[in-house]
Structure formats: C-alpha cells, structure tokens
C-alpha cells in the first residue's frame, strides 16, 4: 500500500524503514520545501502534493502543527488518518484540554488566558507555581514560562504579552498548575478501524530542559498500566482514533495525570524498535492501512537515549551487546534531535550495567540524563 506522510523528518524516515519490508511504500511531504520526497533519500518522488494525494491509498502525519490549508486538502481527499480532529487536539492545547475534560481523563488544573485579567484570574484560581504554555506551536518545552512567585508576575506577563503581540491572532496561552510529579511516563498505543487497540508498556521518561533525554521500559507495572490504558481508551474512542497515539502522563504517587497527547508516533516509543514485538512505526502503518495490529509486548528491558546536537559517537559503543544506533541523517545543529541509541538487556540489572558502560563512554554534559549511571 502507498502511504503519504505529512512531514519529512525522522518519524517519516523510521516509518519508511519499518514499513518497506512489510509492503508499505512510504513517501513524505516536506511542508517547508513543498516537495514530496522519499523519506530516506529526500529525493522528489511526485511532482506535487496534489499528485501524491491522488496516487496514495492513505495519508497520515508525523507532526501535529500542520498548516490548516494542507490539513484540509488531505482530509477532503477522504484518505487522511487519524481524523483531523485528533491532529487539531494535538496542535492546540485549548482543544486538547477540552478533549481531556470530555473524555474524563485526569489532567492538571488549567485556565485559558488571552489578557492580563485572565492571567490574574489564573493565579487566583489555580495558585502558584504555574506553568504557562503557548496554545499553538509548542514543542520540546518551547513557548513555556514558569511563574513561581507573585513578585515575578509583572515580568512574566510582560514576556507573554510580547510573545502574543508577535504571534498570529489565534495564538493564546494555557496556564496550568505546576505538578509536583514523582516521574513522567508515557503510553503509546495503536488503534485500528475496528476499534482494536494494542498497548505498549508504559515508558518512564527523563526530560532535560523540556526535551526528552532518556526513556526506560523495564517491566509492566499492572496498576499504573491499567490506569493509563483506561484513559487511553477513553481518549482514543472519543476521537474514533486510528493510528498510533501517544499520551504523556505525570505520575503523582501512583496516580496519573495526562500532560499532553501526541496524535502520532512518538519519541518516547522509539525503544519499541528493539524492545517490542512490533515497533510503533510498523503498527502505525498497519493501523492506518486497516491491517491487523502487531503484538506490542515488551520482549526485553530496553532504554532509548536521545542524541541531541551531536553527529559522532565513540565507536566503542558498538562493542556493547544489544546496542543499536539510529541516525536520522540530519545536519548538525545545537540541541537538534540527530538520532537515538536503543540498548536492551536480558534483565533489568543487565540493562543497568549496559547503561553504566554507555555513560562511561559518552560526554555526560551532552547526555545529562545518564549521570545517574556514573
Ligand atoms: P513535547 O511536545 O516535546 O513533549 P512540549 O513543548 O509540548 O513538549 P510539554 O510536554 O507540555 O511540552 O512540557 C515539557 C516538559 O515540561 C514536560 O515533559 C515536563 O517535564 C514539564 N512540564 C510541563 N507541564 C508541566 C506541569 N504542569 N507541571 C510540571 N512540569 C511540567
Ligand atoms: Mg511533552
């Protein structure tokens, strides 16, 4: 089957790598250059978007900030999955919060802000500290402010006001209670048109400066997994979701609060390439192409380490058993997601030992989440 992915980054590339042997021919639309390209070679494969839409069986996306005219053309073709409502919820925190409320999925207390009055109201109804997030276009912790004390309120509001003045009129701010979480976890699942769902085990995620650095999947914790799956099912059913959906949670003493959803394959699911029976990229393609889903079971404890802003790694890493490097073929830029490392162990203890070996070989200032293994 022929699949067009909106967005031509590493997620489209990994869908292509996973899907090609299974018989999914993946091409990708680069929204910046307006070209339809092969996701790995980046050479043009169709004259334009219209001819690609005509030619493919299914259209899907690797990101949620899709220009609305392009999303409309793709939805109007009747080939786009998941439904554009899911993409909109992933791309606008106001729609996302409304969705979480209607799906009865626990989330941090919030208030939508347009002006100073709303800002002051948010402080009084939610209390401090507050996290303020741009409603549109936020990713990797960008477009966020923290308000810790009333004394900072004028300065923070000044920054937000400048930001809003420079943004398009639809931009807004969602203020959120600062959650004192014990850890962050995420659930990746795939749902097909028949409403069948395959859930991956929860990944524990370590973020540094708002960016994912390390994901760990060592075992299934039944009570937490059940909570996450229940919320996932409610959200996915509410959207009649088809494809892979990721949900990020805060774990507060064993109770999960949804942080956000991503209507696509997700960085915290990259571990599944080596740690799960079927990886998230193959399962996304299976789901949107209306095929039976693959088993999402954990086959061995696995960790994923993001490579940010680096295009070389010590070769000695390759001597570590069950370690795999995935480069994205991108030009080096500070902080850019350049690739990731997956490493597995036959036991949690063996995985920890391998992470300790990795931590010794890498420059820890570039991989700060590995400091715990030194
Ligand atoms: P991405 O899409 O790359 O996951 P994002 O820009 O959409 O990132 P969020 O996931 O909302 O941002 O936030 C980034 C990180 O900031 C979270 O993973 C978490 O560590 C922290 N954070 C966000 N919201 C809160 C909150 N309400 N309380 C405490 N910490 C938070
Ligand atoms: Mg996030």
Short mmCIF file of C-alpha atoms and ligand atoms in Angstrom, two decimals:
data_model
loop_
_atom_site.label_atom_id
_atom_site.label_comp_id
_atom_site.label_asym_id
_atom_site.label_seq_id
_atom_site.Cartn_x
_atom_site.Cartn_y
_atom_site.Cartn_z
CA UNK A 1 0.00 0.00 0.00
CA UNK A 2 1.13 3.55 -0.72
CA UNK A 3 1.26 5.94 2.21
CA UNK A 4 1.94 9.68 2.23
CA UNK A 5 3.25 11.15 5.48
CA UNK A 6 2.85 14.88 6.15
CA UNK A 7 6.27 15.92 7.40
CA UNK A 8 9.61 14.57 6.15
CA UNK A 9 11.64 14.24 9.33
CA UNK A 10 12.93 11.29 11.32
CA UNK A 11 9.47 9.90 12.12
CA UNK A 12 8.56 9.57 8.43
CA UNK A 13 12.03 8.11 7.84
CA UNK A 14 11.54 5.46 10.54
CA UNK A 15 8.04 4.63 9.23
CA UNK A 16 9.67 4.05 5.84
CA UNK A 17 12.42 1.88 7.34
CA UNK A 18 9.92 -0.23 9.27
CA UNK A 19 7.21 -0.31 6.62
CA UNK A 20 9.19 -1.08 3.45
CA UNK A 21 9.84 -4.79 4.17
CA UNK A 22 6.19 -5.22 5.18
CA UNK A 23 4.98 -3.79 1.84
CA UNK A 24 4.13 -0.22 2.80
CA UNK A 25 5.60 2.28 0.31
CA UNK A 26 6.08 5.50 2.22
CA UNK A 27 6.61 8.96 0.74
CA UNK A 28 6.73 12.20 2.70
CA UNK A 29 5.57 15.78 2.18
CA UNK A 30 8.11 18.34 3.34
CA UNK A 31 5.98 21.33 4.40
CA UNK A 32 8.97 23.67 4.23
CA UNK A 33 10.04 22.95 0.65
CA UNK A 34 6.56 21.88 -0.55
CA UNK A 35 8.15 18.76 -2.08
CA UNK A 36 7.01 15.16 -1.89
CA UNK A 37 10.14 13.14 -1.20
CA UNK A 38 11.39 9.67 -0.41
CA UNK A 39 11.79 9.79 3.40
CA UNK A 40 15.35 8.40 3.36
CA UNK A 41 16.99 9.77 0.21
CA UNK A 42 14.92 13.00 0.31
CA UNK A 43 14.76 12.94 -3.50
CA UNK A 44 11.49 14.08 -5.09
CA UNK A 45 9.06 11.27 -5.88
CA UNK A 46 5.94 13.12 -7.03
CA UNK A 47 5.51 16.38 -8.94
CA UNK A 48 3.45 18.00 -6.22
CA UNK A 49 1.19 17.36 -3.23
CA UNK A 50 -1.96 17.02 -5.37
CA UNK A 51 -0.49 14.22 -7.46
CA UNK A 52 0.80 12.42 -4.37
CA UNK A 53 -2.65 12.63 -2.75
CA UNK A 54 -4.16 11.19 -5.92
CA UNK A 55 -1.65 8.34 -6.07
CA UNK A 56 -1.55 7.09 -2.46
CA UNK A 57 -4.01 4.91 -0.57
CA UNK A 58 -3.60 6.57 2.82
CA UNK A 59 -2.33 9.91 4.15
CA UNK A 60 -1.05 10.33 7.69
CA UNK A 61 1.20 12.73 9.60
CA UNK A 62 4.40 12.77 11.64
CA UNK A 63 3.59 16.08 13.38
CA UNK A 64 0.56 17.97 14.58
CA UNK A 65 1.41 21.54 13.58
CA UNK A 66 0.19 21.07 10.03
CA UNK A 67 -0.83 24.25 8.17
CA UNK A 68 -4.64 24.26 8.13
CA UNK A 69 -4.97 24.56 4.33
CA UNK A 70 -2.84 21.43 3.84
CA UNK A 71 -4.73 19.52 6.52
CA UNK A 72 -7.99 20.47 4.81
CA UNK A 73 -6.87 19.31 1.34
CA UNK A 74 -5.72 15.99 2.82
CA UNK A 75 -8.88 15.48 4.91
CA UNK A 76 -11.09 16.34 1.93
CA UNK A 77 -9.46 13.53 -0.04
CA UNK A 78 -11.03 11.08 2.41
CA UNK A 79 -7.66 9.33 2.82
CA UNK A 80 -6.34 11.11 5.90
CA UNK A 81 -5.91 9.25 9.21
CA UNK A 82 -6.15 9.88 12.11
CA UNK A 83 -9.15 12.21 11.87
CA UNK A 84 -8.20 15.88 11.62
CA UNK A 85 -9.91 16.49 14.99
CA UNK A 86 -7.14 14.43 16.63
CA UNK A 87 -4.44 16.44 14.84
CA UNK A 88 -6.11 19.67 15.96
CA UNK A 89 -6.23 18.47 19.57
CA UNK A 90 -2.52 17.65 19.39
CA UNK A 91 -1.72 21.06 17.88
CA UNK A 92 -3.81 23.34 20.09
CA UNK A 93 -3.63 22.97 23.87
CA UNK A 94 -7.08 24.58 24.27
CA UNK A 95 -8.71 21.86 22.13
CA UNK A 96 -6.57 19.24 23.86
CA UNK A 97 -7.69 20.34 27.33
CA UNK A 98 -11.35 20.34 26.21
CA UNK A 99 -10.87 16.82 24.85
CA UNK A 100 -9.33 15.58 28.11
CA UNK A 101 -12.26 17.02 30.04
CA UNK A 102 -14.85 15.41 27.77
CA UNK A 103 -13.01 12.06 27.86
CA UNK A 104 -12.88 12.32 31.64
CA UNK A 105 -9.09 11.96 31.64
CA UNK A 106 -7.47 13.43 34.77
CA UNK A 107 -5.19 16.37 33.97
CA UNK A 108 -3.59 19.38 35.67
CA UNK A 109 -5.93 22.22 36.65
CA UNK A 110 -5.85 24.89 33.93
CA UNK A 111 -7.16 28.24 32.76
CA UNK A 112 -7.06 29.71 29.23
CA UNK A 113 -5.50 33.18 29.01
CA UNK A 114 -5.86 35.96 26.46
CA UNK A 115 -5.27 39.10 28.55
CA UNK A 116 -3.90 40.33 31.88
CA UNK A 117 -7.26 39.87 33.58
CA UNK A 118 -7.29 36.16 32.64
CA UNK A 119 -3.67 35.90 33.81
CA UNK A 120 -4.51 37.31 37.25
CA UNK A 121 -7.56 35.07 37.41
CA UNK A 122 -5.40 32.02 36.62
CA UNK A 123 -3.11 32.88 39.54
CA UNK A 124 -6.04 33.23 41.90
CA UNK A 125 -7.94 30.08 40.87
CA UNK A 126 -5.01 27.71 40.28
CA UNK A 127 -2.42 29.17 42.66
CA UNK A 128 1.38 29.25 42.31
CA UNK A 129 3.62 27.90 40.94
CA UNK A 130 2.14 27.99 37.43
CA UNK A 131 3.32 26.71 34.07
CA UNK A 132 2.20 28.84 31.13
CA UNK A 133 2.26 27.29 27.67
CA UNK A 134 1.57 28.70 24.23
CA UNK A 135 -1.64 27.14 22.91
CA UNK A 136 -0.20 26.65 19.41
CA UNK A 137 3.16 25.52 18.06
CA UNK A 138 4.77 24.40 21.33
CA UNK A 139 7.20 21.51 21.24
CA UNK A 140 10.24 20.34 23.22
CA UNK A 141 9.33 22.74 26.02
CA UNK A 142 9.44 25.79 23.72
CA UNK A 143 6.88 28.57 24.25
CA UNK A 144 6.64 27.96 28.00
CA UNK A 145 7.01 30.14 31.07
CA UNK A 146 7.19 29.31 34.77
CA UNK A 147 5.67 31.62 37.35
CA UNK A 148 6.92 30.79 40.83
CA UNK A 149 6.03 33.85 42.87
CA UNK A 150 3.68 36.83 42.72
CA UNK A 151 6.76 39.11 42.52
CA UNK A 152 7.59 37.66 39.08
CA UNK A 153 4.06 38.19 37.75
CA UNK A 154 4.66 41.56 36.03
CA UNK A 155 7.85 40.38 34.30
CA UNK A 156 6.36 37.07 33.16
CA UNK A 157 3.23 38.81 31.90
CA UNK A 158 5.44 41.31 30.01
CA UNK A 159 7.19 38.39 28.22
CA UNK A 160 3.90 36.71 27.41
CA UNK A 161 2.38 39.93 26.13
CA UNK A 162 5.35 40.47 23.79
CA UNK A 163 5.07 36.87 22.62
CA UNK A 164 1.34 37.23 21.91
CA UNK A 165 1.85 40.54 20.08
CA UNK A 166 4.37 38.84 17.77
CA UNK A 167 2.15 35.77 17.17
CA UNK A 168 -0.78 35.20 14.87
CA UNK A 169 -4.15 36.26 16.31
CA UNK A 170 -5.29 32.66 17.03
CA UNK A 171 -2.40 32.19 19.48
CA UNK A 172 -3.27 32.01 23.16
CA UNK A 173 -1.86 30.76 26.45
CA UNK A 174 -2.92 27.85 28.62
CA UNK A 175 -1.89 28.23 32.24
CA UNK A 176 -1.52 25.06 34.22
CA UNK A 177 -0.96 24.06 37.79
CA UNK A 178 2.71 23.10 38.32
CA UNK A 179 2.53 19.39 39.07
CA UNK A 180 4.97 18.03 41.66
CA UNK A 181 5.34 14.70 39.92
CA UNK A 182 7.44 11.74 41.01
CA UNK A 183 8.22 10.88 37.40
CA UNK A 184 6.94 11.18 33.85
CA UNK A 185 5.63 8.19 31.92
CA UNK A 186 4.03 7.78 28.52
CA UNK A 187 1.72 5.28 26.93
CA UNK A 188 1.92 4.51 23.24
CA UNK A 189 -0.93 2.56 21.69
CA UNK A 190 -2.18 1.71 18.24
CA UNK A 191 -5.90 1.60 17.42
CA UNK A 192 -7.30 0.33 14.14
CA UNK A 193 -10.60 0.97 12.34
CA UNK A 194 -12.23 -1.97 14.13
CA UNK A 195 -11.50 -0.29 17.46
CA UNK A 196 -8.89 -2.89 18.43
CA UNK A 197 -6.04 -1.47 20.49
CA UNK A 198 -2.50 -2.72 21.12
CA UNK A 199 -0.86 -1.05 24.10
CA UNK A 200 2.88 -0.78 24.63
CA UNK A 201 4.10 -0.95 28.21
CA UNK A 202 4.48 2.45 29.90
CA UNK A 203 7.83 4.12 29.29
CA UNK A 204 9.47 6.14 32.04
CA UNK A 205 10.79 9.36 30.53
CA UNK A 206 13.51 11.71 31.72
CA UNK A 207 13.36 15.22 30.26
CA UNK A 208 16.21 17.72 30.50
CA UNK A 209 15.27 21.36 29.85
CA UNK A 210 11.89 20.28 28.47
CA UNK A 211 13.42 17.83 25.95
CA UNK A 212 13.23 14.05 26.21
CA UNK A 213 16.64 12.62 27.03
CA UNK A 214 16.05 9.04 28.19
CA UNK A 215 13.17 6.53 28.04
CA UNK A 216 13.23 3.32 30.04
CA UNK A 217 10.93 0.35 29.69
CA UNK A 218 11.94 -2.41 32.04
CA UNK A 219 8.74 -4.07 33.20
CA UNK A 220 4.99 -3.73 33.24
CA UNK A 221 3.53 -2.18 36.40
CA UNK A 222 -0.02 -3.59 36.26
CA UNK A 223 -1.92 -0.96 38.32
CA UNK A 224 -0.31 2.01 36.60
CA UNK A 225 -0.57 0.36 33.19
CA UNK A 226 -4.30 -0.22 33.73
CA UNK A 227 -4.90 3.41 34.70
CA UNK A 228 -3.06 4.61 31.61
CA UNK A 229 -4.84 2.16 29.31
CA UNK A 230 -8.26 3.19 30.66
CA UNK A 231 -7.55 6.86 29.92
CA UNK A 232 -6.08 5.98 26.54
CA UNK A 233 -9.18 4.01 25.57
CA UNK A 234 -11.48 6.85 26.59
CA UNK A 235 -9.49 9.44 24.64
CA UNK A 236 -8.98 7.22 21.57
CA UNK A 237 -12.63 6.17 21.49
CA UNK A 238 -13.79 9.77 21.89
CA UNK A 239 -11.74 10.68 18.79
CA UNK A 240 -12.52 7.41 16.97
CA UNK A 241 -8.75 7.44 16.68
CA UNK A 242 -6.94 5.38 14.04
CA UNK A 243 -3.14 5.05 14.15
CA UNK A 244 -0.56 5.33 16.89
CA UNK A 245 -1.40 7.77 19.68
CA UNK A 246 0.97 8.79 22.47
CA UNK A 247 -0.12 10.09 25.85
CA UNK A 248 2.33 11.72 28.26
CA UNK A 249 1.49 11.47 31.96
CA UNK A 250 2.72 12.79 35.27
CA UNK A 251 2.91 10.06 37.88
CA UNK A 252 1.97 11.64 41.21
CA UNK A 253 2.33 9.00 43.88
CA UNK A 254 0.77 6.28 41.73
CA UNK A 255 -1.97 8.47 40.25
CA UNK A 256 -1.63 9.51 36.64
CA UNK A 257 -2.46 12.96 35.25
CA UNK A 258 -2.37 13.47 31.48
CA UNK A 259 0.21 16.07 30.48
CA UNK A 260 -0.42 16.02 26.75
CA UNK A 261 -1.28 13.84 23.80
CA UNK A 262 0.55 13.42 20.51
CA UNK A 263 -1.52 12.08 17.59
CA UNK A 264 1.42 10.24 16.03
CA UNK A 265 4.39 8.00 16.63
CA UNK A 266 6.38 9.50 19.47
CA UNK A 267 9.98 9.89 20.63
CA UNK A 268 9.17 8.00 23.84
CA UNK A 269 8.18 4.99 21.69
CA UNK A 270 11.46 4.65 19.78
CA UNK A 271 12.59 1.95 22.23
CA UNK A 272 9.99 -0.33 20.59
CA UNK A 273 12.31 -0.81 17.57
CA UNK A 274 14.40 -3.19 19.69
CA UNK A 275 12.30 -3.82 22.77
CA UNK A 276 8.84 -4.69 21.49
CA UNK A 277 7.47 -7.45 19.34
CA UNK A 278 6.23 -4.91 16.74
CA UNK A 279 7.65 -1.39 16.69
CA UNK A 280 5.42 1.68 16.86
CA UNK A 281 6.27 2.66 13.25
CA UNK A 282 5.07 -0.63 11.79
CA UNK A 283 1.97 -0.60 13.98
CA UNK A 284 1.07 2.93 12.92
CA UNK A 285 1.24 1.90 9.27
CA UNK A 286 -0.73 -1.28 9.95
CA UNK A 287 -3.42 0.74 11.78
CA UNK A 288 -3.87 3.46 9.14
CA UNK A 289 -3.78 0.87 6.33
CA UNK A 290 -6.54 -1.14 8.02
CA UNK A 291 -4.40 -4.22 8.68
CA UNK A 292 -4.39 -6.36 11.82
CA UNK A 293 -2.14 -4.83 14.50
CA UNK A 294 1.11 -6.42 15.63
CA UNK A 295 1.73 -7.50 19.19
CA UNK A 296 3.10 -4.61 21.30
CA UNK A 297 4.53 -6.76 24.12
CA UNK A 298 7.84 -5.93 25.75
CA UNK A 299 10.33 -8.61 24.77
CA UNK A 300 13.24 -7.43 26.95
CA UNK A 301 14.11 -4.45 29.17
CA UNK A 302 15.09 -1.57 26.86
CA UNK A 303 16.30 2.00 27.09
CA UNK A 304 16.34 4.78 24.50
CA UNK A 305 18.85 7.64 24.71
CA UNK A 306 18.33 10.72 22.55
CA UNK A 307 21.34 12.09 20.66
CA UNK A 308 20.93 15.87 20.71
CA UNK A 309 23.18 18.19 18.67
CA UNK A 310 25.89 15.53 18.06
CA UNK A 311 26.75 13.74 14.84
CA UNK A 312 29.50 11.41 16.08
CA UNK A 313 29.66 8.81 18.82
CA UNK A 314 32.60 6.75 20.09
CA UNK A 315 32.89 3.56 18.07
CA UNK A 316 33.45 1.56 21.29
CA UNK A 317 29.71 1.86 21.94
CA UNK A 318 29.14 -0.75 19.25
CA UNK A 319 31.01 -3.29 21.40
CA UNK A 320 28.18 -3.20 23.93
CA UNK A 321 25.82 -6.12 23.27
CA UNK A 322 22.24 -5.37 22.16
CA UNK A 323 23.04 -1.74 21.44
CA UNK A 324 21.75 -0.13 18.25
CA UNK A 325 22.33 3.38 16.95
CA UNK A 326 19.72 5.07 14.78
CA UNK A 327 20.91 8.20 12.95
CA UNK A 328 18.39 10.48 11.26
CA UNK A 329 20.73 11.78 8.51
CA UNK A 330 20.30 15.41 9.57
CA UNK A 331 22.77 18.29 9.54
CA UNK A 332 24.25 19.02 12.95
CA UNK A 333 22.72 21.91 14.89
CA UNK A 334 22.87 22.67 18.62
CA UNK A 335 20.19 20.77 20.52
CA UNK A 336 18.74 19.16 17.37
CA UNK A 337 17.45 15.58 17.57
CA UNK A 338 20.12 13.84 15.48
CA UNK A 339 19.47 10.22 16.35
CA UNK A 340 18.98 7.84 19.26
CA UNK A 341 20.55 4.81 20.86
CA UNK A 342 18.49 1.79 21.84
CA UNK A 343 20.00 -0.66 24.27
CA UNK A 344 18.48 -3.83 25.70
CA UNK A 345 19.33 -6.27 28.47
CA UNK A 346 18.07 -9.74 29.26
CA UNK A 347 17.25 -8.45 32.74
CA UNK A 348 16.77 -5.02 34.29
CA UNK A 349 20.10 -5.46 36.04
CA UNK A 350 21.91 -6.23 32.80
CA UNK A 351 20.32 -3.19 31.16
CA UNK A 352 21.53 -1.01 34.04
CA UNK A 353 25.06 -2.41 33.62
CA UNK A 354 25.00 -1.57 29.92
CA UNK A 355 23.74 1.95 30.65
CA UNK A 356 26.66 2.33 33.07
CA UNK A 357 29.05 1.27 30.31
CA UNK A 358 27.45 3.76 27.92
CA UNK A 359 27.62 6.58 30.47
CA UNK A 360 31.38 6.00 30.84
CA UNK A 361 31.93 6.23 27.08
CA UNK A 362 29.87 9.37 26.44
CA UNK A 363 30.48 13.02 27.30
CA UNK A 364 27.97 13.31 30.13
CA UNK A 365 27.45 17.04 29.55
CA UNK A 366 25.85 16.07 26.23
CA UNK A 367 23.83 13.21 27.73
CA UNK A 368 22.84 14.62 31.15
CA UNK A 369 20.15 12.02 31.85
CA UNK A 370 22.89 9.36 32.01
CA UNK A 371 24.54 11.00 35.00
CA UNK A 372 22.60 8.67 37.29
CA UNK A 373 24.55 5.73 35.80
CA UNK A 374 28.00 7.10 36.60
P1 LIG B 1 6.87 17.84 23.65
O1 LIG B 1 5.75 18.03 22.70
O2 LIG B 1 8.21 17.82 23.01
O3 LIG B 1 6.64 16.72 24.61
P2 LIG B 1 6.02 20.32 24.78
O4 LIG B 1 6.71 21.54 24.36
O5 LIG B 1 4.71 20.03 24.21
O6 LIG B 1 6.96 19.12 24.58
P3 LIG B 1 5.21 19.65 27.49
O7 LIG B 1 5.24 18.18 27.32
O8 LIG B 1 3.91 20.27 27.77
O9 LIG B 1 5.92 20.44 26.31
O10 LIG B 1 6.24 20.09 28.63
C1 LIG B 1 7.62 19.77 28.56
C2 LIG B 1 8.08 19.29 29.93
O11 LIG B 1 7.90 20.34 30.90
C3 LIG B 1 7.27 18.12 30.47
O12 LIG B 1 7.74 16.91 29.95
C4 LIG B 1 7.51 18.30 31.98
O13 LIG B 1 8.79 17.85 32.33
C5 LIG B 1 7.47 19.81 32.16
N1 LIG B 1 6.09 20.25 32.44
C6 LIG B 1 5.13 20.56 31.56
N2 LIG B 1 3.97 20.88 32.15
C7 LIG B 1 4.19 20.79 33.47
C8 LIG B 1 3.37 20.98 34.64
N3 LIG B 1 2.11 21.37 34.56
N4 LIG B 1 3.94 20.76 35.85
C9 LIG B 1 5.25 20.39 35.95
N5 LIG B 1 6.06 20.20 34.90
C10 LIG B 1 5.55 20.38 33.67
MG1 LIG B 2 5.60 16.81 26.11
#
